[in-house]
Coordinates of C-alpha atoms and ligand atoms in Angstrom, one line a residue:
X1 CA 62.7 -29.1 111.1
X2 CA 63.3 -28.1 114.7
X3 CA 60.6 -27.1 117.0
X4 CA 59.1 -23.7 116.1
X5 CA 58.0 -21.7 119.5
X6 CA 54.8 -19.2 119.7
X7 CA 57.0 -16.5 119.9
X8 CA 60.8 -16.5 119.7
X9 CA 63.0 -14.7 122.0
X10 CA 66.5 -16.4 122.3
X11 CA 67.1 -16.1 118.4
X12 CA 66.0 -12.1 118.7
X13 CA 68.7 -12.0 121.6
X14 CA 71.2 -13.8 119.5
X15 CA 71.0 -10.5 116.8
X16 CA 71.5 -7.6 119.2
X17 CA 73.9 -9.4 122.0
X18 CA 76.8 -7.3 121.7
X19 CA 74.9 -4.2 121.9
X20 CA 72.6 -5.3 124.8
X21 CA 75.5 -7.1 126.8
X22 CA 77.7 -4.1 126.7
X23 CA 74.7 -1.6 127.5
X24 CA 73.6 -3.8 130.4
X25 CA 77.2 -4.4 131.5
X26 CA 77.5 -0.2 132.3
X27 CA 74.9 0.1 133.7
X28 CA 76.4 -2.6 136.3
X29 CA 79.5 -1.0 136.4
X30 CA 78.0 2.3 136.9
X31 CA 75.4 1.2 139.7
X32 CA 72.6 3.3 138.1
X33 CA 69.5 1.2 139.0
X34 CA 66.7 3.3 139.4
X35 CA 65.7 6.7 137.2
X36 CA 68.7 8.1 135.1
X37 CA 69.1 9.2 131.3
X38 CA 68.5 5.4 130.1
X39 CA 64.6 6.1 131.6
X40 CA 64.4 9.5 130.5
X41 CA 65.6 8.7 126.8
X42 CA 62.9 5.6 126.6
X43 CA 60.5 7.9 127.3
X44 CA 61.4 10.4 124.8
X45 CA 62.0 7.7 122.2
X46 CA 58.4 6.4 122.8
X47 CA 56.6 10.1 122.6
X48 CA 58.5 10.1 119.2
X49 CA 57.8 7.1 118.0
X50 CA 54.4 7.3 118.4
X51 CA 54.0 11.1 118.1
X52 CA 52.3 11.6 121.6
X53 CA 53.3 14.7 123.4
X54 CA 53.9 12.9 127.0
X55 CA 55.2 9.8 128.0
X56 CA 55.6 8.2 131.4
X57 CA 57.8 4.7 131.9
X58 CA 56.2 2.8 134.6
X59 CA 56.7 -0.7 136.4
X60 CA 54.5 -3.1 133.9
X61 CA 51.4 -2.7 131.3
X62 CA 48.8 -3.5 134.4
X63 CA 50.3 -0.7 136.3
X64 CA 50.1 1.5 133.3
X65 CA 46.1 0.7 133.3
X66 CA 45.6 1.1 137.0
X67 CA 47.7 4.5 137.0
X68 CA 45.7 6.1 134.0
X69 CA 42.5 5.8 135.6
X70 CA 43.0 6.5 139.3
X71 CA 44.4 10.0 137.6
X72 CA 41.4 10.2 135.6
X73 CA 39.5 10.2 138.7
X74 CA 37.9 6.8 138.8
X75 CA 36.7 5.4 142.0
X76 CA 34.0 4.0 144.3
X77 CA 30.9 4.3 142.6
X78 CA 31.6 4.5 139.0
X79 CA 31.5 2.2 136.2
X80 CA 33.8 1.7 133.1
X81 CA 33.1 -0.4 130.0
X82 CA 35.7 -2.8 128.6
X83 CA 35.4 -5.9 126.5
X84 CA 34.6 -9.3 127.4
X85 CA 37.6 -10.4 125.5
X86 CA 41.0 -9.3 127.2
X87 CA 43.9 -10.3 129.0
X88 CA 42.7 -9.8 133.2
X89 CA 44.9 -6.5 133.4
X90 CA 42.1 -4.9 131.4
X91 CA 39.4 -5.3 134.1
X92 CA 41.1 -6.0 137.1
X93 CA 42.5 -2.9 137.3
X94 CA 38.8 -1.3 137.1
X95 CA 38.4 -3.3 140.3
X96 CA 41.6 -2.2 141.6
X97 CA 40.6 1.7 141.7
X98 CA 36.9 0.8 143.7
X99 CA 35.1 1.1 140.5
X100 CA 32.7 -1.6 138.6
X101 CA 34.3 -3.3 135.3
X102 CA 30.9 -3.7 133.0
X103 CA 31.9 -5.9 130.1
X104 CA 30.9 -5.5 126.0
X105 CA 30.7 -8.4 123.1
X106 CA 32.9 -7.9 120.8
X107 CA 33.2 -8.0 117.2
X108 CA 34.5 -10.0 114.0
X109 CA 37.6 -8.0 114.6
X110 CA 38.2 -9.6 118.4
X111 CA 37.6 -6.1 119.7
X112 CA 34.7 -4.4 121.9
X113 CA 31.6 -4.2 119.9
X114 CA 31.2 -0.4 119.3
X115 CA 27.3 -1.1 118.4
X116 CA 26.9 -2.7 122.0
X117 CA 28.4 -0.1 124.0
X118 CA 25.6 2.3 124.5
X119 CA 23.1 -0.4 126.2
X120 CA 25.4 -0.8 128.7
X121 CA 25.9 2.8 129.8
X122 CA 24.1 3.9 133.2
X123 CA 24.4 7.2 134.9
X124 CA 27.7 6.0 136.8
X125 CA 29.2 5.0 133.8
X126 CA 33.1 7.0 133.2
X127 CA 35.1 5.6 131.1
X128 CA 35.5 2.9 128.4
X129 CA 38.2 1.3 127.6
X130 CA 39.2 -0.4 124.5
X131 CA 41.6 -3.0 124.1
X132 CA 43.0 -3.4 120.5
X133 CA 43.7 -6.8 121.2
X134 CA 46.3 -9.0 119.1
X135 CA 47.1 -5.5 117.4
X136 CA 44.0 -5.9 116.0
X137 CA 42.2 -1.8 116.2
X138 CA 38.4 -1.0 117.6
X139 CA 37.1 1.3 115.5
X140 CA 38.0 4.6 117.6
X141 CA 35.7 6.6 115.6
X142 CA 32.6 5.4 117.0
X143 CA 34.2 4.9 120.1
X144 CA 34.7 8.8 120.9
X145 CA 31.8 9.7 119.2
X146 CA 30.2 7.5 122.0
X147 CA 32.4 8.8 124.8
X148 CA 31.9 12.5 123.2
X149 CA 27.6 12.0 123.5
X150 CA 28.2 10.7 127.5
X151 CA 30.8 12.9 128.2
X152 CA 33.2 9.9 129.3
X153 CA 36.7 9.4 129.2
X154 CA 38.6 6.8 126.7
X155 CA 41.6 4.7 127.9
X156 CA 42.9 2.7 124.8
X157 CA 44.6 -0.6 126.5
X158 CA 47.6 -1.1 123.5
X159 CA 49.4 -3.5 125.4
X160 CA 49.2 -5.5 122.3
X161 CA 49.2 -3.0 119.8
X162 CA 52.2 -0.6 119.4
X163 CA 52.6 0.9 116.0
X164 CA 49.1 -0.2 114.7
X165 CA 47.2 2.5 113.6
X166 CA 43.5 3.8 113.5
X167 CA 43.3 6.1 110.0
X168 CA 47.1 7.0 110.2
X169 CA 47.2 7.9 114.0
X170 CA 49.1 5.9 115.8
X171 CA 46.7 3.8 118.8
X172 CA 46.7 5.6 122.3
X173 CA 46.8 9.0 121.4
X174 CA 43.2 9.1 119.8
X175 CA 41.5 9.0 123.6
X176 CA 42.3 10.7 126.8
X177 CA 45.4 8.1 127.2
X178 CA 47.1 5.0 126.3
X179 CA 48.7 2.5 127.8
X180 CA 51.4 0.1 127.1
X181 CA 53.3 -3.3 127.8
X182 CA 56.8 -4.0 127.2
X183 CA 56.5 -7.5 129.1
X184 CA 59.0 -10.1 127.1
X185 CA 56.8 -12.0 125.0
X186 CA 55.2 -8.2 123.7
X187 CA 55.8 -6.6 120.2
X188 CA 58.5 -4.6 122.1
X189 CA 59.8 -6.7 125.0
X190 CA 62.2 -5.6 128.2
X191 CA 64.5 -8.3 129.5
X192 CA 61.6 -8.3 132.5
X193 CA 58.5 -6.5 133.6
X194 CA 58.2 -2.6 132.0
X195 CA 55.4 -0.5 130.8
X196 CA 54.5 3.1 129.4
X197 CA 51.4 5.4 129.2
X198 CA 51.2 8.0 126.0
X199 CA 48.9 11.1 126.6
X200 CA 48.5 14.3 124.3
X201 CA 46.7 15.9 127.8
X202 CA 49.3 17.7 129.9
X203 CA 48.0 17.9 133.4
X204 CA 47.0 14.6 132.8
X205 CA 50.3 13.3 132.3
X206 CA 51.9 15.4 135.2
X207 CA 49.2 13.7 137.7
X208 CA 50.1 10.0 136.4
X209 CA 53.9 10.9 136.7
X210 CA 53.7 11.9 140.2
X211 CA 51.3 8.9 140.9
X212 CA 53.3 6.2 139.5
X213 CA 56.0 8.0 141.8
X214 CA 54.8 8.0 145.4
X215 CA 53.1 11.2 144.6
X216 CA 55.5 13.7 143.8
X217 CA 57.5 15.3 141.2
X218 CA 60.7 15.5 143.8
X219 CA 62.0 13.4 146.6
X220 CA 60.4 14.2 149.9
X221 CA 57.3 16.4 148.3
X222 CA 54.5 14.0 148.1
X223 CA 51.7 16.5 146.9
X224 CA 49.4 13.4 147.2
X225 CA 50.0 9.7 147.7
X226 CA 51.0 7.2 145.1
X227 CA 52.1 4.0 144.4
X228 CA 55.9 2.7 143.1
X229 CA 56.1 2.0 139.7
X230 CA 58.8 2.4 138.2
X231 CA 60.6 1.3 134.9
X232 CA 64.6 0.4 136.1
X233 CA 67.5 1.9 133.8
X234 CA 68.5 -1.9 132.8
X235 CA 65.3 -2.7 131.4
X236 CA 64.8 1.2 129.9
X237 CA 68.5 0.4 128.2
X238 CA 67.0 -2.8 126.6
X239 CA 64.3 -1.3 125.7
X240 CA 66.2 2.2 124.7
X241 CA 67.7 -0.8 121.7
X242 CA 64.9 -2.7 120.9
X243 CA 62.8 0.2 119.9
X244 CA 65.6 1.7 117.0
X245 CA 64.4 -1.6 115.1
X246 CA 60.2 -2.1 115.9
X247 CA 59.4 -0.1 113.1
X248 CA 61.1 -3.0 111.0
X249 CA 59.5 -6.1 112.9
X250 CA 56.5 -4.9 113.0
X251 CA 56.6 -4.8 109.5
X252 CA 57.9 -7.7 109.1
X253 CA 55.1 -9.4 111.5
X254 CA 52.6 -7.4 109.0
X255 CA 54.7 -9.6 106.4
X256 CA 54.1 -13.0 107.8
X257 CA 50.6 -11.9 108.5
X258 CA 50.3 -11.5 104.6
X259 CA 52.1 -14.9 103.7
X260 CA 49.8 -16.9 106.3
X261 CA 46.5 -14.9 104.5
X262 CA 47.9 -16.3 101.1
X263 CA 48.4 -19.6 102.0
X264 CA 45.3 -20.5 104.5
X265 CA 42.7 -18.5 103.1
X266 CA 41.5 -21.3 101.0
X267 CA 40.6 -24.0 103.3
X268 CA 37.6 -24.0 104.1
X269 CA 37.3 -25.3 107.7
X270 CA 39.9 -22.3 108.9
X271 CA 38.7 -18.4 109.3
X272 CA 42.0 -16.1 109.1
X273 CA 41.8 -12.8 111.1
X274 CA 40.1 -9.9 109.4
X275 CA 41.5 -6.1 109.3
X276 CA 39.1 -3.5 109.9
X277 CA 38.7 -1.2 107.3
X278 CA 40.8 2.0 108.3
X279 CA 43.3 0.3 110.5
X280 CA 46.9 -1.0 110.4
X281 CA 47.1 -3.9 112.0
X282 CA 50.6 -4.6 114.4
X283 CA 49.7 -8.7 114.3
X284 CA 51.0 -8.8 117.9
X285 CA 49.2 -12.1 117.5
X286 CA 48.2 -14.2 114.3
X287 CA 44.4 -15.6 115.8
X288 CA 42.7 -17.9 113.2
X289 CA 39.0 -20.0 114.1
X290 CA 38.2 -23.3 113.9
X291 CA 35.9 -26.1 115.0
X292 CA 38.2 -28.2 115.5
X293 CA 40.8 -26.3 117.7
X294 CA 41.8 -28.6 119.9
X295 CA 42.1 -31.9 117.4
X296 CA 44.1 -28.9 115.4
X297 CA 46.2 -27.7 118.2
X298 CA 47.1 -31.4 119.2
X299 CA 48.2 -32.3 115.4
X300 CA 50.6 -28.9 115.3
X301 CA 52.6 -29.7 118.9
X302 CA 52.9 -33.7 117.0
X303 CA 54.7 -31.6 114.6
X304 CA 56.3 -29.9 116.6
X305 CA 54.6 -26.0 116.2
X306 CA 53.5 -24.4 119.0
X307 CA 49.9 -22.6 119.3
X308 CA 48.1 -20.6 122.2
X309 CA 44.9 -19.7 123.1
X310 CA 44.5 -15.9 123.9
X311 CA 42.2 -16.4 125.6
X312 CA 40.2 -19.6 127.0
X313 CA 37.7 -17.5 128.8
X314 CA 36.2 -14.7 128.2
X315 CA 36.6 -12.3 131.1
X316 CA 32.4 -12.0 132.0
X317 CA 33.0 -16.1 132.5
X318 CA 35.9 -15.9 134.7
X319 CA 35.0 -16.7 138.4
X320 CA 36.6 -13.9 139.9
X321 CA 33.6 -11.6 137.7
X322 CA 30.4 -14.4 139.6
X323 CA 29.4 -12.1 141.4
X324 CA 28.7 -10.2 138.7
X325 CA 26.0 -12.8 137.5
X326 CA 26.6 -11.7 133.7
X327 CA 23.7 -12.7 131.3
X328 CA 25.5 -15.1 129.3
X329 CA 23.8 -14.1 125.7
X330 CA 25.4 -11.2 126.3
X331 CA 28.5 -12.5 125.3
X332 CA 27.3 -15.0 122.1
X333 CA 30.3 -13.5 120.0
X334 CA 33.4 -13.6 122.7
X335 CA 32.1 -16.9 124.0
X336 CA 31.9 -18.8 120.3
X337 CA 35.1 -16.9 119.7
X338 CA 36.8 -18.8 122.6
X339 CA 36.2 -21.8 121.7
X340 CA 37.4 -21.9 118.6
X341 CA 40.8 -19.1 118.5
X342 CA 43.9 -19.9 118.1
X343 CA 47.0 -18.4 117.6
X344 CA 50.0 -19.8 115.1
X345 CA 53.7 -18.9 115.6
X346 CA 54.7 -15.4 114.6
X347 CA 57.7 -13.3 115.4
X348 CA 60.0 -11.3 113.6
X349 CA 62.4 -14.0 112.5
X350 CA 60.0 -16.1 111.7
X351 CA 61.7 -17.8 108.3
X352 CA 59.8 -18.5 104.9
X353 CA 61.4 -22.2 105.1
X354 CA 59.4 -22.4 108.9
X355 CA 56.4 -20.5 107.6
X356 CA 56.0 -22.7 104.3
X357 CA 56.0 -25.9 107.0
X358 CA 53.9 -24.6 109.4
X359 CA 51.2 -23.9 106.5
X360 CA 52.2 -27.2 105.1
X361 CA 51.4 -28.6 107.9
X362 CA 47.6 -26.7 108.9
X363 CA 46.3 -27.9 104.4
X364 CA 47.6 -31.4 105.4
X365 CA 45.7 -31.5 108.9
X366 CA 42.1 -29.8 106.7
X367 CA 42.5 -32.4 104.4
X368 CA 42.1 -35.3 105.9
Ligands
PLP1 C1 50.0 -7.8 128.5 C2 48.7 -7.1 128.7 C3 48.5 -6.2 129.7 C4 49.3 -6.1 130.9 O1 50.7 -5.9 130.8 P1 51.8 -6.4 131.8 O2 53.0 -5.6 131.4 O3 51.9 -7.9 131.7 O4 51.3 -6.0 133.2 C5 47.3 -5.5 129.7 N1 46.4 -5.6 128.8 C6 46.6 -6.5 127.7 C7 45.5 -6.6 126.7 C8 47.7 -7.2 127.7 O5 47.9 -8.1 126.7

């Protein structure tokens, strides 16, 4: 058996070369970098795809936070909830805009414990944003009920989570807006950096496409100032080919998702992930728990399987958040959580003959 990677990305290339070469190849020959139809049609094929009524293509998913809530008006002085359990981009970007990122414990389901939210909420609080991390989805009900009684905004972070759903509405159009990542190793991946925003709100979306394009609608009329983010035409075309077929991957991650469930729900000493009731999970990640992670994690690189942890830390711990001087039983759940996740291999092309070893491989390591 070769070596089987976290995530797979040369054998995806090797099924949609021609098409991507030849696409990538006009766009050299043409010289149209920046902007163009290529942009223009992503954006239209991700409204549809997700049935949002705007769309905006921007440089990366950290951009794509920072944008949505400088337009929502978050500054100096204000406060937004998040959960303690996120890549960085969730809460630096908070920082980024002058505001204060004020973390939540999360729950069984690796997301931002909905129950916990309200203790935390002061008279600068704005916004909350929840990340449905691994593809995994917060429960969104409670969530705007919450942000409905305060009167604050919702952000869904769905870097992780195209496609899943939240009681058959797809995640980032239930709040104000959504944002996503199309970096490589993501559900849907550009050839480099990219990311989108989805919002149903249509002064909202205007003021985030002028942001995320130094300000203005047309060249030389900056009605305010902005930054430069912008999603180039190569990676748009990749992208523009990659998202024809998500619908299928993602259900065959769903797939794999099912197969692991079946085979490692037995042993004892491993928890597989849970789905909330009411959601469709995208299983950008496949996150199981165990006590013995890193004796585990060391036996599956022997046999050749790679594993991550997503993440080490969670963020309330990181250094960069000292100064915050975070009550550590604050974060019981996201703190046990770290030190036992960890995520197996799981892509589209994952094959049963790969699968049946990797799970082979975890009953022989539980039984010994
Ligand atoms: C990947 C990711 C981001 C940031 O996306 P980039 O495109 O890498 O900037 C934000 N939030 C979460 C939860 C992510 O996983």
């Amino acid at each position: 058996m070769n070596s089987i990677p976290l995530v797979d990305l040369k054998i995806q290339y090797k099924y949609i070369k021609k098409e991507i070469d030849s696409k990538i190849k006009s766009i050299l020959e043409n010289a149209s970098f920046i902007g163009g139809n290529e942009v223009s049609n992503f954006s239209n094929n991700l409204t549809k795809l997700l049935d949002a009524k705007y769309s905006i293509s921007v440089g990366n998913g950290t951009d794509a936070l920072y944008i949505a809530l400088k337009m929502l008006g978050i500054g100096p002085g204000d406060e937004v909830i998040t959960t303690a359990h996120s890549w960085i981009s969730t809460s630096e970007t908070i920082s980024q805009t002058g505001a204060h990122p004020v973390f939540v414990d999360t729950d069984e389901f690796f997301c931002i414990n909905h129950e916990k939210i309200e203790e935390k909420i002061t008279k600068r609080t704005k916004a909350i944003i929840p990340v449905h991390l691994y593809g995994g989805v917060c429960n969104m009900t409670e969530i705007l009920k919450i942000a409905k009684k305060y009167k604050l905004f919702v952000l869904e972070d769905c870097a992780q989570a195209i496609l899943s759903k939240w009681k058959d509405k797809n995640v980032g159009t239930l709040g104000d807006a959504g944002t996503l990542s199309f970096f490589p190793g993501k559900n849907l991946g550009a050839y480099g950096d990219a990311g989108g925003i989805i919002t149903n709100k249509f002064s909202l979306f205007k003021k985030m496409k002028m942001f995320a394009s130094h300000g203005g609608l047309k060249k030389h009329e900056h009605l305010m100032e902005g930054i430069n983010s912008r999603m180039d035409s190569i990676q748009a075309a990749v992208l523009n080919i990659k998202i024809k077929k998500i619908k299928k991957w993602i259900s065959k991650r769903r797939k794999i998702a099912k197969v692991y469930n079946s085979l490692l729900r037995d042993i004892e000493e491993l928890e597989i992930p849970k789905e909330r009731k009411g959601s469709t999970h995208s299983y950008h990640l496949y996150v199981v728990k165990t006590n013995k992670r890193n004796l585990f994690a060391k036996h599956l690189n022997e046999k050749g399987i790679s594993t991550g942890i997503h993440y080490p830390k969670p963020l309330p711990l990181l250094p960069c958040y000292k100064y915050q001087n975070n009550t550590l039983t604050d974060y019981k759940n996201a703190i046990s959580d770290s030190k036992k996740i960890i995520s197996l291999p799981i892509y589209p092309e994952l094959n049963e003959k790969q699968l049946n070893y990797i799970c082979d491989q975890i009953k022989f390591f539980f039984k010994k």
